[in-house]
Coordinates of C-alpha atoms in Angstrom, one line a residue:
M1 CA 99.1 66.5 92.8
N2 CA 101.6 63.7 92.2
K3 CA 103.1 62.9 95.6
K4 CA 106.7 62.9 94.4
N5 CA 106.3 66.5 93.3
K6 CA 105.2 67.8 96.6
N7 CA 107.3 70.3 98.5
K8 CA 107.5 70.7 102.3
L9 CA 105.2 73.1 104.2
W10 CA 105.9 73.8 107.8
I11 CA 103.0 75.1 110.0
F12 CA 103.8 76.6 113.3
T13 CA 100.9 77.2 115.7
E14 CA 100.5 77.2 119.5
L15 CA 97.2 75.3 119.2
F16 CA 96.4 72.3 117.1
Y17 CA 94.6 68.9 117.2
P18 CA 93.4 67.6 119.6
E19 CA 92.7 71.0 121.1
E20 CA 89.0 72.1 120.7
T21 CA 89.5 75.8 120.3
S22 CA 88.4 77.6 117.1
T23 CA 92.0 78.3 116.2
S24 CA 93.0 74.7 116.6
L25 CA 90.1 73.5 114.4
I26 CA 90.7 76.1 111.7
L27 CA 94.4 75.2 111.5
L28 CA 93.6 71.5 111.3
Q29 CA 91.3 72.1 108.4
I30 CA 93.9 74.3 106.7
A31 CA 96.5 71.6 107.2
N32 CA 94.3 68.9 105.9
K33 CA 93.6 70.8 102.7
L34 CA 97.2 71.9 102.1
S35 CA 98.3 68.3 102.5
E36 CA 96.9 67.8 99.0
K37 CA 99.6 70.1 97.8
Y38 CA 102.5 69.8 100.3
Y39 CA 104.2 67.4 102.7
V40 CA 102.8 69.2 105.8
N41 CA 104.7 69.3 109.0
V42 CA 103.0 70.8 112.0
I43 CA 105.0 72.0 115.0
T44 CA 102.7 72.9 117.9
G45 CA 102.4 73.0 121.7
S46 CA 101.1 70.4 124.0
P47 CA 97.3 70.9 124.8
V48 CA 96.3 73.4 127.5
Y49 CA 92.7 74.1 126.6
F50 CA 89.6 72.1 127.2
T51 CA 89.4 68.8 125.3
D52 CA 86.5 66.4 125.2
K53 CA 88.4 63.2 126.1
N54 CA 85.2 61.1 126.0
G55 CA 83.8 62.4 122.8
K56 CA 84.8 61.9 119.2
P57 CA 86.9 64.6 117.5
V58 CA 84.9 66.6 114.9
E59 CA 87.9 66.1 112.5
K60 CA 91.2 64.3 112.5
P61 CA 94.5 65.1 110.8
N62 CA 95.2 63.4 107.5
T63 CA 97.4 60.4 107.9
D64 CA 100.3 61.9 105.9
I65 CA 100.5 65.0 108.1
N66 CA 103.5 64.9 110.5
I67 CA 102.8 66.5 113.9
K68 CA 105.4 67.3 116.5
K69 CA 104.3 68.6 119.9
I70 CA 106.6 70.7 122.1
V71 CA 105.9 69.5 125.6
Y72 CA 105.4 72.1 128.3
K73 CA 104.0 71.5 131.7
Y74 CA 100.3 72.1 132.1
I75 CA 99.5 75.7 133.0
N76 CA 96.4 77.6 134.0
K77 CA 95.5 79.2 130.6
D78 CA 93.9 82.1 132.4
D79 CA 97.1 83.1 134.2
L80 CA 98.6 85.8 132.0
L81 CA 102.2 85.6 133.4
K82 CA 102.3 81.8 133.0
R83 CA 100.9 82.0 129.5
T84 CA 103.6 84.5 128.6
K85 CA 106.3 82.2 129.9
R86 CA 104.8 79.3 127.9
A87 CA 104.6 81.4 124.7
L88 CA 108.3 82.4 125.1
Y89 CA 109.4 78.8 125.6
L90 CA 107.3 77.6 122.6
S91 CA 108.7 80.4 120.4
F92 CA 112.3 79.6 121.1
M93 CA 111.8 75.8 120.7
M94 CA 110.0 76.4 117.4
M95 CA 112.9 78.7 116.3
K96 CA 115.2 75.8 117.1
E97 CA 113.0 73.5 114.9
I98 CA 113.2 76.0 112.0
Y99 CA 117.0 76.4 112.3
Q100 CA 117.6 72.6 112.4
N101 CA 115.0 71.4 109.9
V102 CA 113.7 74.0 107.5
L103 CA 115.6 74.2 104.2
P104 CA 116.0 77.2 101.9
G105 CA 113.1 77.4 99.5
Q106 CA 110.7 75.5 101.7
S107 CA 107.5 77.3 103.0
I108 CA 106.5 78.3 106.5
L109 CA 103.0 79.2 107.6
A110 CA 103.1 80.8 111.0
V111 CA 100.0 81.7 113.0
T112 CA 100.3 84.8 115.3
N113 CA 100.2 82.6 118.4
P114 CA 102.6 82.4 120.0
P115 CA 103.1 86.1 119.1
N116 CA 106.9 86.1 119.8
L117 CA 107.5 83.6 117.1
I118 CA 106.8 86.1 114.2
V119 CA 109.9 88.1 115.2
L120 CA 112.2 85.1 115.6
I121 CA 111.1 83.7 112.2
A122 CA 111.7 87.1 110.6
I123 CA 115.3 87.0 111.9
L124 CA 115.9 83.4 110.7
K125 CA 114.5 84.2 107.2
K126 CA 117.6 86.3 106.5
V127 CA 119.8 83.2 107.2
K128 CA 117.7 80.3 105.9
H129 CA 115.9 82.0 102.9
F130 CA 112.6 80.2 103.2
K131 CA 109.2 81.4 102.1
F132 CA 107.5 83.1 105.0
C133 CA 103.7 83.4 105.3
I134 CA 101.9 84.9 108.4
L135 CA 98.3 83.9 109.2
V136 CA 97.0 86.8 111.3
H137 CA 94.5 85.9 114.0
D138 CA 95.6 88.5 116.5
V139 CA 97.7 91.6 116.0
F140 CA 100.3 91.9 118.7
P141 CA 101.3 94.2 120.4
E142 CA 98.3 96.4 119.3
N143 CA 95.8 94.0 120.9
S144 CA 97.5 94.4 124.3
I145 CA 95.9 97.8 124.7
A146 CA 92.4 96.3 124.7
A147 CA 93.7 93.5 127.0
K148 CA 94.8 96.2 129.4
I149 CA 98.4 94.9 129.4
F150 CA 99.4 98.4 128.4
K151 CA 97.4 101.5 129.4
N152 CA 97.9 103.2 126.1
N153 CA 100.1 103.4 123.0
K154 CA 102.4 106.0 124.6
N155 CA 104.1 103.4 126.8
L156 CA 107.8 103.3 125.8
F157 CA 108.0 99.5 125.9
Y158 CA 104.8 99.2 123.8
I159 CA 106.4 101.6 121.2
L160 CA 109.5 99.5 121.1
L161 CA 107.5 96.3 120.7
K162 CA 105.4 97.8 117.9
Y163 CA 108.5 99.0 116.1
I164 CA 110.1 95.5 116.3
Y165 CA 106.9 93.7 115.1
D166 CA 106.3 96.2 112.3
I167 CA 109.8 95.3 110.9
A168 CA 109.1 91.5 111.4
Y169 CA 105.8 91.7 109.5
R170 CA 107.6 93.4 106.6
Q171 CA 109.9 90.4 106.2
A172 CA 106.9 88.2 105.3
D173 CA 106.3 87.1 101.7
I174 CA 102.5 86.6 102.3
I175 CA 100.3 87.9 105.0
I176 CA 96.8 86.4 105.3
T177 CA 94.2 88.3 107.4
C178 CA 90.8 87.2 108.4
G179 CA 88.8 90.4 108.1
R180 CA 88.6 93.5 106.0
D181 CA 89.4 95.9 108.9
M182 CA 92.4 93.8 109.8
N183 CA 93.5 93.7 106.1
E184 CA 93.3 97.5 105.9
Y185 CA 95.4 97.8 109.1
I186 CA 98.1 95.3 108.1
E187 CA 98.5 96.9 104.7
K188 CA 99.3 100.2 106.5
K189 CA 101.6 98.4 108.9
V190 CA 103.8 96.8 106.2
R191 CA 103.5 99.5 103.5
K192 CA 107.0 100.8 104.1
N193 CA 109.8 98.8 102.5
S194 CA 107.8 95.6 102.1
K195 CA 106.9 93.5 99.1
A196 CA 104.5 91.3 101.1
I197 CA 101.3 90.2 99.5
V198 CA 98.4 91.0 101.9
K199 CA 95.2 89.0 101.3
C200 CA 92.0 88.7 103.3
I201 CA 90.7 85.1 103.7
T202 CA 87.8 85.1 106.2
N203 CA 87.2 82.2 108.6
W204 CA 84.2 80.0 107.7
A205 CA 81.1 78.4 108.9
D206 CA 81.1 74.7 109.5
I207 CA 77.8 74.2 107.7
E208 CA 77.9 70.4 107.7
R209 CA 78.5 70.0 111.4
I210 CA 76.5 73.1 112.5
Y211 CA 72.9 73.4 111.2
P212 CA 69.5 74.7 112.4
L213 CA 67.4 72.6 114.7
P214 CA 63.6 73.0 115.2
Q215 CA 62.9 76.0 117.4
Q216 CA 60.6 76.2 120.4
V217 CA 58.6 79.3 119.4
M218 CA 56.4 78.9 122.5
Q219 CA 59.2 78.8 125.0
E220 CA 58.8 81.1 128.0
K221 CA 62.0 83.2 127.6
I222 CA 63.6 84.8 124.7
I223 CA 67.2 83.7 124.9
L224 CA 70.3 85.6 123.9
K225 CA 73.4 83.5 124.1
Y226 CA 77.1 84.2 124.1
A227 CA 79.1 81.0 123.6
G228 CA 82.9 81.0 123.7
N229 CA 85.9 82.5 125.4
F230 CA 85.5 84.9 128.3
G231 CA 88.7 86.8 127.4
R232 CA 90.1 90.2 128.2
V233 CA 89.4 91.7 124.7
Q234 CA 85.7 90.8 124.3
G235 CA 84.4 93.8 126.4
L236 CA 82.2 91.4 128.4
K237 CA 82.4 93.5 131.6
K238 CA 81.1 96.5 129.8
L239 CA 78.4 94.3 128.2
F240 CA 77.3 93.0 131.7
D241 CA 77.0 96.6 132.9
I242 CA 74.7 97.3 130.0
I243 CA 72.6 94.2 130.5
S244 CA 72.2 95.0 134.2
E245 CA 70.1 98.1 133.1
V246 CA 67.7 96.0 131.0
N247 CA 64.3 95.4 132.6
N248 CA 62.7 93.2 130.0
Q249 CA 61.4 90.2 132.0
K250 CA 61.1 88.1 128.8
L251 CA 64.9 88.1 128.2
L252 CA 67.4 85.6 129.5
F253 CA 71.1 86.1 128.7
I254 CA 73.2 83.0 128.7
F255 CA 77.0 83.1 128.7
Q256 CA 78.5 79.7 128.2
G257 CA 82.2 78.9 128.1
S258 CA 85.4 79.7 130.1
G259 CA 88.2 82.2 130.1
A260 CA 90.4 84.6 132.0
I261 CA 87.7 86.9 133.4
K262 CA 85.0 84.4 134.1
K263 CA 85.3 84.8 137.9
E264 CA 85.1 88.6 137.5
L265 CA 81.9 88.3 135.5
E266 CA 80.4 86.1 138.2
E267 CA 81.4 88.7 140.8
I268 CA 79.6 91.4 138.7
I269 CA 76.4 89.4 138.8
I270 CA 76.6 89.1 142.5
A271 CA 77.6 92.7 143.2
K272 CA 74.9 94.1 140.9
K273 CA 72.3 91.5 141.7
I274 CA 71.7 90.8 138.1
K275 CA 68.9 88.3 137.6
N276 CA 68.7 88.0 133.8
I277 CA 72.2 86.6 133.2
K278 CA 73.1 82.9 133.6
I279 CA 76.7 81.7 133.3
L280 CA 77.3 78.1 132.2
G281 CA 80.5 76.1 131.9
S282 CA 82.6 74.9 129.0
Y283 CA 81.2 72.7 126.3
S284 CA 82.7 70.2 123.8
R285 CA 82.8 70.6 120.0
S286 CA 80.5 67.6 119.8
D287 CA 77.8 69.6 121.8
E288 CA 78.3 72.8 119.8
N289 CA 75.4 72.4 117.5
K290 CA 72.9 72.0 120.3
I291 CA 74.6 74.9 122.3
L292 CA 74.3 77.3 119.4
N293 CA 70.8 76.3 118.6
D294 CA 69.5 76.8 122.1
C295 CA 68.8 80.5 121.7
N296 CA 66.9 83.0 119.7
I297 CA 69.8 85.3 119.0
G298 CA 73.6 84.7 119.1
V299 CA 75.7 87.3 120.8
V300 CA 79.2 88.4 119.7
S301 CA 81.2 91.2 121.3
L302 CA 84.7 92.7 120.8
D303 CA 86.2 95.7 122.5
E304 CA 86.2 98.7 120.1
Q305 CA 89.9 99.1 120.6
M306 CA 90.3 95.7 118.8
E307 CA 89.2 97.2 115.5
G308 CA 91.6 95.7 112.9
F309 CA 93.3 93.4 115.5
G310 CA 91.0 90.4 115.6
V311 CA 87.8 88.8 114.2
P312 CA 85.6 86.6 116.4
S313 CA 85.4 83.3 114.5
K314 CA 82.3 82.3 116.6
V315 CA 80.1 84.4 114.4
Y316 CA 80.3 82.1 111.4
N317 CA 78.9 79.1 113.3
I318 CA 76.1 81.2 114.8
M319 CA 75.1 81.9 111.2
A320 CA 75.4 78.2 110.4
A321 CA 73.0 77.4 113.2
G322 CA 70.5 79.8 111.6
K323 CA 70.5 82.5 114.2
P324 CA 70.6 86.3 113.8
V325 CA 73.6 88.0 115.4
L326 CA 73.7 90.8 118.0
Y327 CA 77.1 92.3 117.8
I328 CA 78.6 95.0 120.1
G329 CA 81.9 96.4 118.8
S330 CA 83.4 98.7 116.2
K331 CA 81.2 99.6 113.3
R332 CA 84.2 99.2 110.9
S333 CA 84.9 95.6 112.1
E334 CA 84.4 92.6 109.8
V335 CA 81.5 91.3 111.9
S336 CA 79.6 94.6 111.8
R337 CA 80.1 95.1 108.1
M338 CA 78.9 91.5 107.5
I339 CA 75.8 92.0 109.6
N340 CA 74.8 95.3 107.9
E341 CA 75.6 94.2 104.4
N342 CA 73.5 91.0 104.6
G343 CA 70.7 92.1 107.1
I344 CA 71.4 89.2 109.4
G345 CA 71.3 90.9 112.8
Y346 CA 72.0 94.0 114.8
S347 CA 75.2 96.0 115.4
F348 CA 75.9 98.5 118.1
L349 CA 78.9 100.4 119.6
F350 CA 79.5 99.8 123.3
S351 CA 79.1 103.6 123.6
Q352 CA 75.5 103.2 122.4
S353 CA 74.4 101.8 125.7
I354 CA 71.1 103.6 125.7
E355 CA 70.3 102.4 122.2
I356 CA 71.2 98.8 123.2
I357 CA 69.1 98.9 126.3
N358 CA 66.1 100.3 124.4
F359 CA 66.5 97.7 121.7
L360 CA 66.6 94.9 124.3
N361 CA 63.7 96.3 126.3
N362 CA 61.6 96.4 123.2
I363 CA 62.1 92.7 122.3
S364 CA 58.8 90.8 122.8
D365 CA 57.2 87.5 121.8
D366 CA 55.9 88.9 118.5
K367 CA 59.6 89.4 117.4
K368 CA 60.3 85.7 117.5
W369 CA 59.1 85.0 114.0
K370 CA 61.2 87.9 112.8
F371 CA 64.3 86.4 114.4
I372 CA 63.5 83.1 112.7
R373 CA 63.2 84.7 109.3
M374 CA 66.5 86.6 109.9
G375 CA 68.1 83.4 111.1
T376 CA 67.1 81.6 107.9
K377 CA 68.8 84.3 105.9
S378 CA 71.8 84.0 108.2
R379 CA 72.1 80.3 107.4
K380 CA 71.9 81.0 103.6
I381 CA 74.7 83.6 103.8
A382 CA 76.9 81.1 105.7
E383 CA 76.3 78.6 103.0
T384 CA 76.9 80.9 100.0
K385 CA 79.5 83.4 101.2
Y386 CA 81.4 81.8 104.1
S387 CA 81.8 78.2 103.3
Q388 CA 84.9 76.2 104.3
K389 CA 85.3 75.0 100.7
E390 CA 85.7 78.4 99.3
S391 CA 88.0 79.7 102.0
L392 CA 90.3 76.7 101.8
K393 CA 90.5 77.0 98.1
K394 CA 91.9 80.5 98.6
F395 CA 94.6 79.1 100.9
M396 CA 95.5 76.6 98.2
D397 CA 95.8 79.3 95.6
I398 CA 97.9 81.7 97.5
L399 CA 100.4 79.3 99.2

């Protein structure tokens, strides 16, 4: 596009380059692509998550992208109260940026982190008359039930929050979801008095950076690996309880990463004297290919109460690494549908604990070749159905 014909696009996101989280990298790739069409301005928070200061970034912003960071003192990202305070501060500072700088007719792409910002932008839209697009990575406050912030959806404060957020979502012109279950939920959420376009654009596999490495078929253990965030909504404590009942000596479960409940998981291992689980620390993006390849099966989990409220982006790079996927979560979730439709792994409900234990106890050395064949198919699906190129083209078309 001719540079002089470009309009401004404002991207508001809590996480962005040089953060190394999945959300940050996804938003960076979206911003880089959209800079072909717009003058892109990114308003983001100062880094709080792990960054590989000694390694090379896997990708950098295009030179014509303008980035402004809202400085906030460093916090412990696993402290819920401090994270909430930071999110509120960022939301109001971003609101100030919008009020002072965004002109009528310009476009805003806002991610659902920080969550409070969606409501503030919806209010400002009535005054500033900009085009409002929401990129849904998490659905708040609904996801707060799975995170145990609220016990259930009968809480009066929860009901009030949901009412406010439902109205805010209906002010959007475009809502982009990252999974079919999420898309179905959001369509119901905004159905009343809304003209919003709701479209599903899945996250993608980084097929150039993540690729299969030669496997050690003769290795002693069969390794199942979970790599990523140890958060409150992944159902990891329930998963640890299930694994503690597995007596297959050939299996080793590796959980690598960091997060709010890491200490609790370590305490479960000690209390239950679990010998088949190993917890390892954080890793950089530059090491991700090796980390994902160092297993026979990639593990993904999400609390069943998160159906429609989130999609674990880690699954796409597991596929890119040529690994089958073991998923524990809702059967209607995007990940479960993808596994079953393409025959690239195994899907269970958390309530199917007996079936999970039997499945794991029956894994033996003679299954390794089956996993390799399934992983080859997984890689092919990542290349053909979940490529970065195709997903980013959809962003260009709709925005």
